[in-house]
GROMACS .gro file of C-alpha atoms in nm:
model
  336
    1MET     CA    1 -10.971  -5.997  -5.279
    2THR     CA    2 -10.634  -5.904  -5.132
    3SER     CA    3 -10.489  -6.152  -4.882
    4LEU     CA    4 -10.398  -5.925  -4.591
    5PRO     CA    5 -10.228  -6.038  -4.270
    6VAL     CA    6 -10.470  -6.058  -3.978
    7PRO     CA    7 -10.367  -5.898  -3.648
    8LYS     CA    8 -10.612  -5.857  -3.360
    9ILE     CA    9 -10.754  -5.543  -3.206
   10GLY     CA   10 -10.892  -5.658  -2.874
   11PRO     CA   11 -11.111  -5.958  -2.949
   12TYR     CA   12 -11.139  -5.876  -3.320
   13PRO     CA   13 -10.924  -6.020  -3.599
   14VAL     CA   14 -10.885  -5.733  -3.849
   15SER     CA   15 -10.704  -5.669  -4.174
   16ALA     CA   16 -10.347  -5.545  -4.134
   17ILE     CA   17 -10.454  -5.219  -4.299
   18GLY     CA   18 -10.796  -5.076  -4.220
   19LEU     CA   19 -10.985  -4.784  -4.371
   20GLY     CA   20 -11.031  -4.445  -4.210
   21CYS     CA   21 -11.365  -4.324  -4.343
   22MET     CA   22 -11.340  -3.959  -4.228
   23ASN     CA   23 -11.241  -3.796  -4.554
   24LEU     CA   24 -11.547  -3.932  -4.733
   25SER     CA   25 -11.752  -3.675  -4.537
   26HIS     CA   26 -11.518  -3.442  -4.352
   27ALA     CA   27 -11.196  -3.243  -4.315
   28TYR     CA   28 -11.047  -3.216  -4.663
   29GLY     CA   29 -11.275  -2.978  -4.847
   30ILE     CA   30 -11.545  -3.092  -5.087
   31SER     CA   31 -11.659  -3.446  -5.008
   32PRO     CA   32 -11.718  -3.704  -5.282
   33SER     CA   33 -12.072  -3.788  -5.383
   34GLU     CA   34 -12.265  -4.039  -5.177
   35ALA     CA   35 -12.254  -4.282  -5.470
   36ASP     CA   36 -11.875  -4.256  -5.493
   37GLY     CA   37 -11.842  -4.304  -5.117
   38ILE     CA   38 -12.062  -4.613  -5.127
   39ARG     CA   39 -11.862  -4.752  -5.417
   40LEU     CA   40 -11.530  -4.703  -5.237
   41LEU     CA   41 -11.650  -4.857  -4.910
   42ASN     CA   42 -11.777  -5.167  -5.085
   43HIS     CA   43 -11.461  -5.194  -5.292
   44ALA     CA   44 -11.261  -5.185  -4.969
   45LEU     CA   45 -11.461  -5.479  -4.836
   46ASP     CA   46 -11.420  -5.668  -5.163
   47ALA     CA   47 -11.045  -5.599  -5.150
   48GLY     CA   48 -11.005  -5.756  -4.807
   49VAL     CA   49 -11.042  -5.464  -4.565
   50THR     CA   50 -11.219  -5.583  -4.250
   51PHE     CA   51 -11.170  -5.279  -4.022
   52PHE     CA   52 -11.362  -4.954  -4.080
   53ASP     CA   53 -11.327  -4.642  -3.866
   54THR     CA   54 -11.575  -4.354  -3.837
   55ALA     CA   55 -11.688  -4.107  -3.568
   56ALA     CA   56 -11.985  -3.898  -3.462
   57LEU     CA   57 -11.796  -3.578  -3.547
   58TYR     CA   58 -11.720  -3.660  -3.909
   59GLY     CA   59 -11.953  -3.455  -4.124
   60MET     CA   60 -12.171  -3.391  -3.817
   61GLY     CA   61 -12.297  -3.749  -3.835
   62ALA     CA   62 -12.292  -3.775  -4.213
   63ASN     CA   63 -12.005  -4.023  -4.215
   64GLU     CA   64 -12.182  -4.266  -3.984
   65ARG     CA   65 -12.493  -4.240  -4.202
   66LEU     CA   66 -12.283  -4.309  -4.513
   67VAL     CA   67 -12.121  -4.615  -4.357
   68GLY     CA   68 -12.462  -4.733  -4.242
   69LYS     CA   69 -12.614  -4.701  -4.588
   70ALA     CA   70 -12.312  -4.834  -4.776
   71ILE     CA   71 -12.198  -5.146  -4.594
   72MET     CA   72 -12.395  -5.229  -4.281
   73HIS     CA   73 -12.585  -5.490  -4.480
   74ARG     CA   74 -12.245  -5.666  -4.497
   75LYS     CA   75 -12.169  -5.626  -4.126
   76ALA     CA   76 -12.072  -5.991  -4.083
   77GLU     CA   77 -11.765  -5.918  -4.300
   78PHE     CA   78 -11.597  -5.646  -4.091
   79THR     CA   79 -11.523  -5.484  -3.755
   80LEU     CA   80 -11.678  -5.141  -3.704
   81ALA     CA   81 -11.524  -4.864  -3.494
   82SER     CA   82 -11.671  -4.525  -3.407
   83LYS     CA   83 -11.613  -4.251  -3.149
   84CYS     CA   84 -11.779  -4.017  -2.901
   85VAL     CA   85 -11.694  -3.716  -2.677
   86LEU     CA   86 -11.572  -3.502  -2.970
   87ASP     CA   87 -11.905  -3.416  -3.127
   88VAL     CA   88 -12.133  -3.133  -3.232
   89TYR     CA   89 -12.316  -2.961  -2.945
   90ASP     CA   90 -12.565  -2.683  -3.018
   91GLY     CA   91 -12.434  -2.665  -3.371
   92LYS     CA   92 -12.068  -2.631  -3.273
   93ARG     CA   93 -11.778  -2.875  -3.242
   94GLY     CA   94 -11.698  -2.944  -2.879
   95LEU     CA   95 -11.586  -3.189  -2.612
   96ASN     CA   96 -11.816  -3.353  -2.363
   97GLY     CA   97 -11.697  -3.657  -2.171
   98ARG     CA   98 -11.983  -3.670  -1.924
   99PRO     CA   99 -12.157  -4.008  -1.913
  100ASP     CA  100 -12.494  -3.867  -2.020
  101ALA     CA  101 -12.342  -3.697  -2.325
  102ILE     CA  102 -12.149  -4.012  -2.418
  103LEU     CA  103 -12.458  -4.229  -2.406
  104LYS     CA  104 -12.660  -3.975  -2.605
  105THR     CA  105 -12.393  -3.967  -2.878
  106LEU     CA  106 -12.379  -4.347  -2.879
  107ASP     CA  107 -12.755  -4.384  -2.915
  108GLN     CA  108 -12.757  -4.134  -3.201
  109ALA     CA  109 -12.469  -4.318  -3.366
  110LEU     CA  110 -12.653  -4.648  -3.352
  111VAL     CA  111 -12.947  -4.489  -3.531
  112ARG     CA  112 -12.726  -4.329  -3.798
  113LEU     CA  113 -12.540  -4.653  -3.855
  114GLY     CA  114 -12.858  -4.857  -3.863
  115THR     CA  115 -12.741  -5.109  -3.604
  116ASP     CA  116 -12.781  -5.197  -3.239
  117HIS     CA  117 -12.411  -5.272  -3.178
  118ILE     CA  118 -12.075  -5.105  -3.252
  119ASP     CA  119 -11.776  -5.336  -3.217
  120LEU     CA  120 -11.518  -5.084  -3.096
  121TYR     CA  121 -11.614  -4.749  -2.945
  122TYR     CA  122 -11.356  -4.483  -2.863
  123LEU     CA  123 -11.340  -4.176  -2.647
  124HIS     CA  124 -11.232  -3.952  -2.937
  125ARG     CA  125 -11.048  -3.702  -2.717
  126LEU     CA  126 -10.988  -3.640  -2.346
  127ASP     CA  127 -11.234  -3.405  -2.181
  128ARG     CA  128 -11.012  -3.260  -1.910
  129ASN     CA  129 -11.318  -3.145  -1.716
  130VAL     CA  130 -11.432  -3.504  -1.656
  131PRO     CA  131 -11.224  -3.776  -1.485
  132ILE     CA  132 -11.129  -4.036  -1.744
  133GLU     CA  133 -11.268  -4.304  -1.512
  134GLU     CA  134 -11.617  -4.155  -1.542
  135SER     CA  135 -11.604  -4.149  -1.921
  136VAL     CA  136 -11.469  -4.503  -1.945
  137GLY     CA  137 -11.725  -4.614  -1.689
  138ALA     CA  138 -12.003  -4.493  -1.917
  139LEU     CA  139 -11.865  -4.707  -2.199
  140ALA     CA  140 -11.827  -5.004  -1.965
  141ARG     CA  141 -12.199  -4.980  -1.887
  142ALA     CA  142 -12.276  -4.951  -2.259
  143ARG     CA  143 -12.075  -5.266  -2.315
  144GLU     CA  144 -12.267  -5.446  -2.042
  145ALA     CA  145 -12.587  -5.337  -2.216
  146GLY     CA  146 -12.464  -5.488  -2.544
  147LYS     CA  147 -12.444  -5.160  -2.732
  148ILE     CA  148 -12.068  -5.186  -2.787
  149GLY     CA  149 -11.822  -5.472  -2.791
  150ALA     CA  150 -11.494  -5.313  -2.681
  151ILE     CA  151 -11.356  -4.981  -2.557
  152GLY     CA  152 -11.083  -4.758  -2.698
  153VAL     CA  153 -10.933  -4.413  -2.646
  154SER     CA  154 -10.785  -4.171  -2.897
  155GLU     CA  155 -10.497  -3.921  -2.873
  156MET     CA  156 -10.430  -3.987  -2.505
  157SER     CA  157 -10.105  -4.003  -2.308
  158ALA     CA  158  -9.956  -4.307  -2.139
  159PRO     CA  159 -10.068  -4.202  -1.787
  160THR     CA  160 -10.425  -4.143  -1.910
  161ILE     CA  161 -10.423  -4.476  -2.093
  162ARG     CA  162 -10.317  -4.652  -1.774
  163ARG     CA  163 -10.597  -4.487  -1.575
  164ALA     CA  164 -10.852  -4.575  -1.842
  165HIS     CA  165 -10.729  -4.934  -1.869
  166ALA     CA  166 -10.751  -4.975  -1.490
  167GLU     CA  167 -11.116  -4.870  -1.501
  168HIS     CA  168 -11.196  -5.113  -1.785
  169PRO     CA  169 -10.955  -5.303  -2.013
  170LEU     CA  170 -10.895  -5.117  -2.339
  171ALA     CA  171 -10.892  -5.293  -2.674
  172ALA     CA  172 -10.732  -5.009  -2.868
  173VAL     CA  173 -10.557  -4.675  -2.855
  174GLN     CA  174 -10.577  -4.460  -3.166
  175SER     CA  175 -10.337  -4.175  -3.241
  176GLU     CA  176 -10.170  -4.011  -3.537
  177TYR     CA  177  -9.855  -4.196  -3.640
  178SER     CA  178  -9.636  -4.172  -3.947
  179PRO     CA  179  -9.269  -4.104  -4.021
  180TRP     CA  180  -9.333  -3.733  -3.958
  181VAL     CA  181  -9.556  -3.760  -3.649
  182ARG     CA  182  -9.371  -3.963  -3.387
  183ASN     CA  183  -9.526  -3.848  -3.056
  184VAL     CA  184  -9.653  -4.194  -2.962
  185GLU     CA  185  -9.295  -4.318  -2.957
  186VAL     CA  186  -9.239  -4.121  -2.635
  187ALA     CA  187  -9.447  -4.364  -2.427
  188VAL     CA  188  -9.777  -4.468  -2.587
  189LEU     CA  189  -9.652  -4.748  -2.812
  190ASP     CA  190  -9.460  -4.912  -2.529
  191THR     CA  191  -9.755  -4.874  -2.292
  192CYS     CA  192  -9.988  -5.041  -2.542
  193ARG     CA  193  -9.741  -5.325  -2.593
  194GLU     CA  194  -9.702  -5.373  -2.217
  195LEU     CA  195 -10.076  -5.375  -2.148
  196GLY     CA  196 -10.173  -5.583  -2.452
  197ILE     CA  197 -10.365  -5.300  -2.617
  198GLY     CA  198 -10.384  -5.271  -2.995
  199PHE     CA  199 -10.257  -4.949  -3.151
  200VAL     CA  200 -10.447  -4.792  -3.443
  201ALA     CA  201 -10.249  -4.538  -3.648
  202PHE     CA  202 -10.452  -4.265  -3.815
  203SER     CA  203 -10.307  -4.041  -4.086
  204PRO     CA  204 -10.027  -4.294  -4.157
  205VAL     CA  205  -9.937  -4.111  -4.479
  206ALA     CA  206  -9.932  -3.771  -4.304
  207ARG     CA  207 -10.264  -3.636  -4.431
  208GLY     CA  208 -10.157  -3.709  -4.788
  209PHE     CA  209  -9.820  -3.535  -4.757
  210LEU     CA  210  -9.617  -3.858  -4.764
  211ALA     CA  211  -9.825  -3.985  -5.055
  212GLY     CA  212  -9.713  -3.691  -5.267
  213ALA     CA  213 -10.067  -3.554  -5.272
  214VAL     CA  214  -9.975  -3.209  -5.135
  215SER     CA  215  -9.731  -3.024  -5.358
  216SER     CA  216  -9.872  -2.674  -5.311
  217LEU     CA  217 -10.091  -2.480  -5.068
  218ASP     CA  218 -10.393  -2.442  -5.296
  219PHE     CA  219 -10.629  -2.613  -5.054
  220VAL     CA  220 -11.002  -2.580  -5.110
  221GLU     CA  221 -11.211  -2.397  -4.854
  222GLY     CA  222 -11.281  -2.608  -4.547
  223ASP     CA  223 -10.964  -2.818  -4.568
  224ILE     CA  224 -10.838  -2.859  -4.211
  225ARG     CA  225 -10.476  -2.863  -4.326
  226THR     CA  226 -10.493  -2.486  -4.381
  227ALA     CA  227 -10.488  -2.446  -4.000
  228MET     CA  228 -10.197  -2.686  -3.947
  229PRO     CA  229  -9.854  -2.519  -3.913
  230ARG     CA  230  -9.671  -2.786  -4.113
  231PHE     CA  231  -9.887  -2.696  -4.412
  232GLN     CA  232  -9.812  -2.324  -4.379
  233GLU     CA  233  -9.512  -2.124  -4.492
  234PRO     CA  234  -9.225  -2.114  -4.422
  235SER     CA  235  -9.255  -2.466  -4.279
  236PHE     CA  236  -9.424  -2.613  -4.586
  237THR     CA  237  -9.136  -2.544  -4.823
  238GLN     CA  238  -8.888  -2.692  -4.575
  239ASN     CA  239  -9.103  -3.002  -4.538
  240LEU     CA  240  -9.134  -3.044  -4.915
  241ALA     CA  241  -8.757  -3.083  -4.927
  242LEU     CA  242  -8.789  -3.370  -4.677
  243PHE     CA  243  -9.055  -3.529  -4.895
  244GLU     CA  244  -8.832  -3.518  -5.202
  245ARG     CA  245  -8.569  -3.716  -5.011
  246PHE     CA  246  -8.841  -3.956  -4.890
  247LYS     CA  247  -8.966  -3.999  -5.247
  248THR     CA  248  -8.616  -4.093  -5.361
  249VAL     CA  249  -8.597  -4.365  -5.094
  250ALA     CA  250  -8.932  -4.501  -5.213
  251GLU     CA  251  -8.819  -4.505  -5.575
  252THR     CA  252  -8.501  -4.690  -5.481
  253ALA     CA  253  -8.707  -4.943  -5.283
  254GLY     CA  254  -8.943  -4.997  -5.577
  255VAL     CA  255  -9.254  -4.875  -5.395
  256THR     CA  256  -9.466  -4.560  -5.399
  257PRO     CA  257  -9.421  -4.298  -5.126
  258ALA     CA  258  -9.756  -4.393  -4.970
  259GLN     CA  259  -9.656  -4.759  -4.963
  260LEU     CA  260  -9.322  -4.675  -4.801
  261SER     CA  261  -9.497  -4.474  -4.530
  262LEU     CA  262  -9.747  -4.753  -4.460
  263ALA     CA  263  -9.481  -5.024  -4.464
  264TRP     CA  264  -9.275  -4.815  -4.220
  265VAL     CA  265  -9.573  -4.787  -3.982
  266LEU     CA  266  -9.641  -5.160  -4.006
  267SER     CA  267  -9.276  -5.234  -3.929
  268ARG     CA  268  -9.293  -5.055  -3.594
  269GLY     CA  269  -9.480  -5.333  -3.415
  270ASP     CA  270  -9.712  -5.626  -3.468
  271HIS     CA  271  -9.974  -5.457  -3.249
  272ILE     CA  272 -10.005  -5.162  -3.491
  273VAL     CA  273 -10.284  -5.131  -3.751
  274PRO     CA  274 -10.276  -4.826  -3.980
  275ILE     CA  275 -10.604  -4.685  -4.112
  276PRO     CA  276 -10.528  -4.464  -4.413
  277GLY     CA  277 -10.815  -4.275  -4.568
  278THR     CA  278 -10.870  -4.212  -4.937
  279ARG     CA  279 -11.139  -4.113  -5.183
  280SER     CA  280 -10.973  -4.303  -5.470
  281ILE     CA  281 -11.017  -4.673  -5.538
  282THR     CA  282 -10.680  -4.672  -5.718
  283HIS     CA  283 -10.510  -4.524  -5.413
  284LEU     CA  284 -10.692  -4.768  -5.187
  285ASP     CA  285 -10.554  -5.063  -5.381
  286GLU     CA  286 -10.209  -4.903  -5.373
  287ASP     CA  287 -10.232  -4.866  -4.993
  288LEU     CA  288 -10.344  -5.224  -4.935
  289ALA     CA  289 -10.056  -5.362  -5.140
  290ALA     CA  290  -9.816  -5.216  -4.883
  291ALA     CA  291  -9.907  -5.490  -4.635
  292SER     CA  292  -9.742  -5.755  -4.850
  293MET     CA  293  -9.439  -5.561  -4.969
  294ASP     CA  294  -9.087  -5.652  -4.861
  295VAL     CA  295  -8.917  -5.321  -4.783
  296SER     CA  296  -8.558  -5.339  -4.663
  297VAL     CA  297  -8.428  -5.244  -4.323
  298GLU     CA  298  -8.196  -5.004  -4.502
  299ALA     CA  299  -8.490  -4.819  -4.656
  300PHE     CA  300  -8.656  -4.782  -4.316
  301ALA     CA  301  -8.328  -4.656  -4.171
  302ALA     CA  302  -8.313  -4.396  -4.447
  303VAL     CA  303  -8.666  -4.285  -4.357
  304ASP     CA  304  -8.564  -4.247  -3.994
  305GLU     CA  305  -8.263  -4.040  -4.098
  306ILE     CA  306  -8.478  -3.805  -4.307
  307PHE     CA  307  -8.727  -3.757  -4.025
  308ALA     CA  308  -8.474  -3.741  -3.743
  309PRO     CA  309  -8.583  -3.554  -3.428
  310GLY     CA  310  -8.635  -3.189  -3.508
  311ALA     CA  311  -8.622  -3.233  -3.886
  312VAL     CA  312  -8.990  -3.158  -3.955
  313ALA     CA  313  -9.067  -2.786  -3.958
  314GLY     CA  314  -9.361  -2.666  -3.751
  315PRO     CA  315  -9.580  -2.825  -3.483
  316ARG     CA  316  -9.846  -3.065  -3.602
  317TYR     CA  317 -10.137  -2.864  -3.459
  318SER     CA  318 -10.227  -2.503  -3.393
  319PRO     CA  319 -10.243  -2.409  -3.023
  320ALA     CA  320 -10.625  -2.435  -3.027
  321MET     CA  321 -10.619  -2.784  -3.177
  322GLN     CA  322 -10.329  -2.896  -2.957
  323ALA     CA  323 -10.533  -2.803  -2.649
  324GLN     CA  324 -10.759  -3.102  -2.720
  325ILE     CA  325 -10.466  -3.346  -2.750
  326ASP     CA  326 -10.337  -3.541  -2.449
  327THR     CA  327 -10.064  -3.737  -2.630
  328GLU     CA  328  -9.710  -3.657  -2.514
  329LEU     CA  329  -9.511  -3.383  -2.685
  330LEU     CA  330  -9.173  -3.460  -2.838
  331PRO     CA  331  -8.863  -3.308  -2.674
  332GLU     CA  332  -8.822  -3.054  -2.952
  333GLU     CA  333  -9.187  -2.947  -2.913
  334VAL     CA  334  -9.140  -2.893  -2.541
  335ALA     CA  335  -8.821  -2.697  -2.605
  336GLY     CA  336  -9.001  -2.488  -2.864
   0.00000   0.00000   0.00000
């Protein structure tokens, strides 16, 4: 077992690096076999991971079922997080933040996970057609009923976070954060620090890009990166040049690129917990080692220089995907 530092997300002590379970069932093309997914999830527990993140959307419920089958018999060993609002409605992905839809998704999630309680439950995205207070209120009632232990929100702006937190105290805010996605630095990180809310960083190695896992655009069918401008030409070639510089910094620091990215995220605040995802036990062990690595301030400064404002080519989402994101835009995105 790896000895990982133990920060807190709300009332829950968790490992300094958690596990995002999404890509075991969703988003990056062909999913691994159920047996391989079960093996990886249990290895993560054995290696010291005590924070696992899933969602109703992932694999149209398949990811929650996998987590339920793989590790819920070991529930006393970890904190479980899942999400609602962004789900499948009438066979299609959609947003529904109405209280009745939230509670229906939650009840279905409990069945899929094989439990009567989810520790941390997020509003996965902001439904702009429903006041955030109504959506949070539904989760507050679910908490009173004992179905969930704490409330979180995902990919929301500082003003929305403040409104949500006023309705019911939030334990966590989850958003994308890595050296090449810095939107939460506009206001969200400071807001979380001020309000005592934990921050959970998804895609902390930039959807594999800062791990060196994406060297060409030969994605398999169904990989969501094909719709992301940073993984399309001409932006992709420009961004590969940034990665080569990043890789050199990692080599000089004596760490892998993925470890440098994770160590950088961890260095940004003691209220931040990254949740990288992987299908590889070897890569999982590599990721977890980043929590105990001593990376120099100079190396982090070099990372910041590489990914200075405006350096990354292309927006992080297509217009259709960005429409579901409430997190603040960076100045260069607004200007663009």
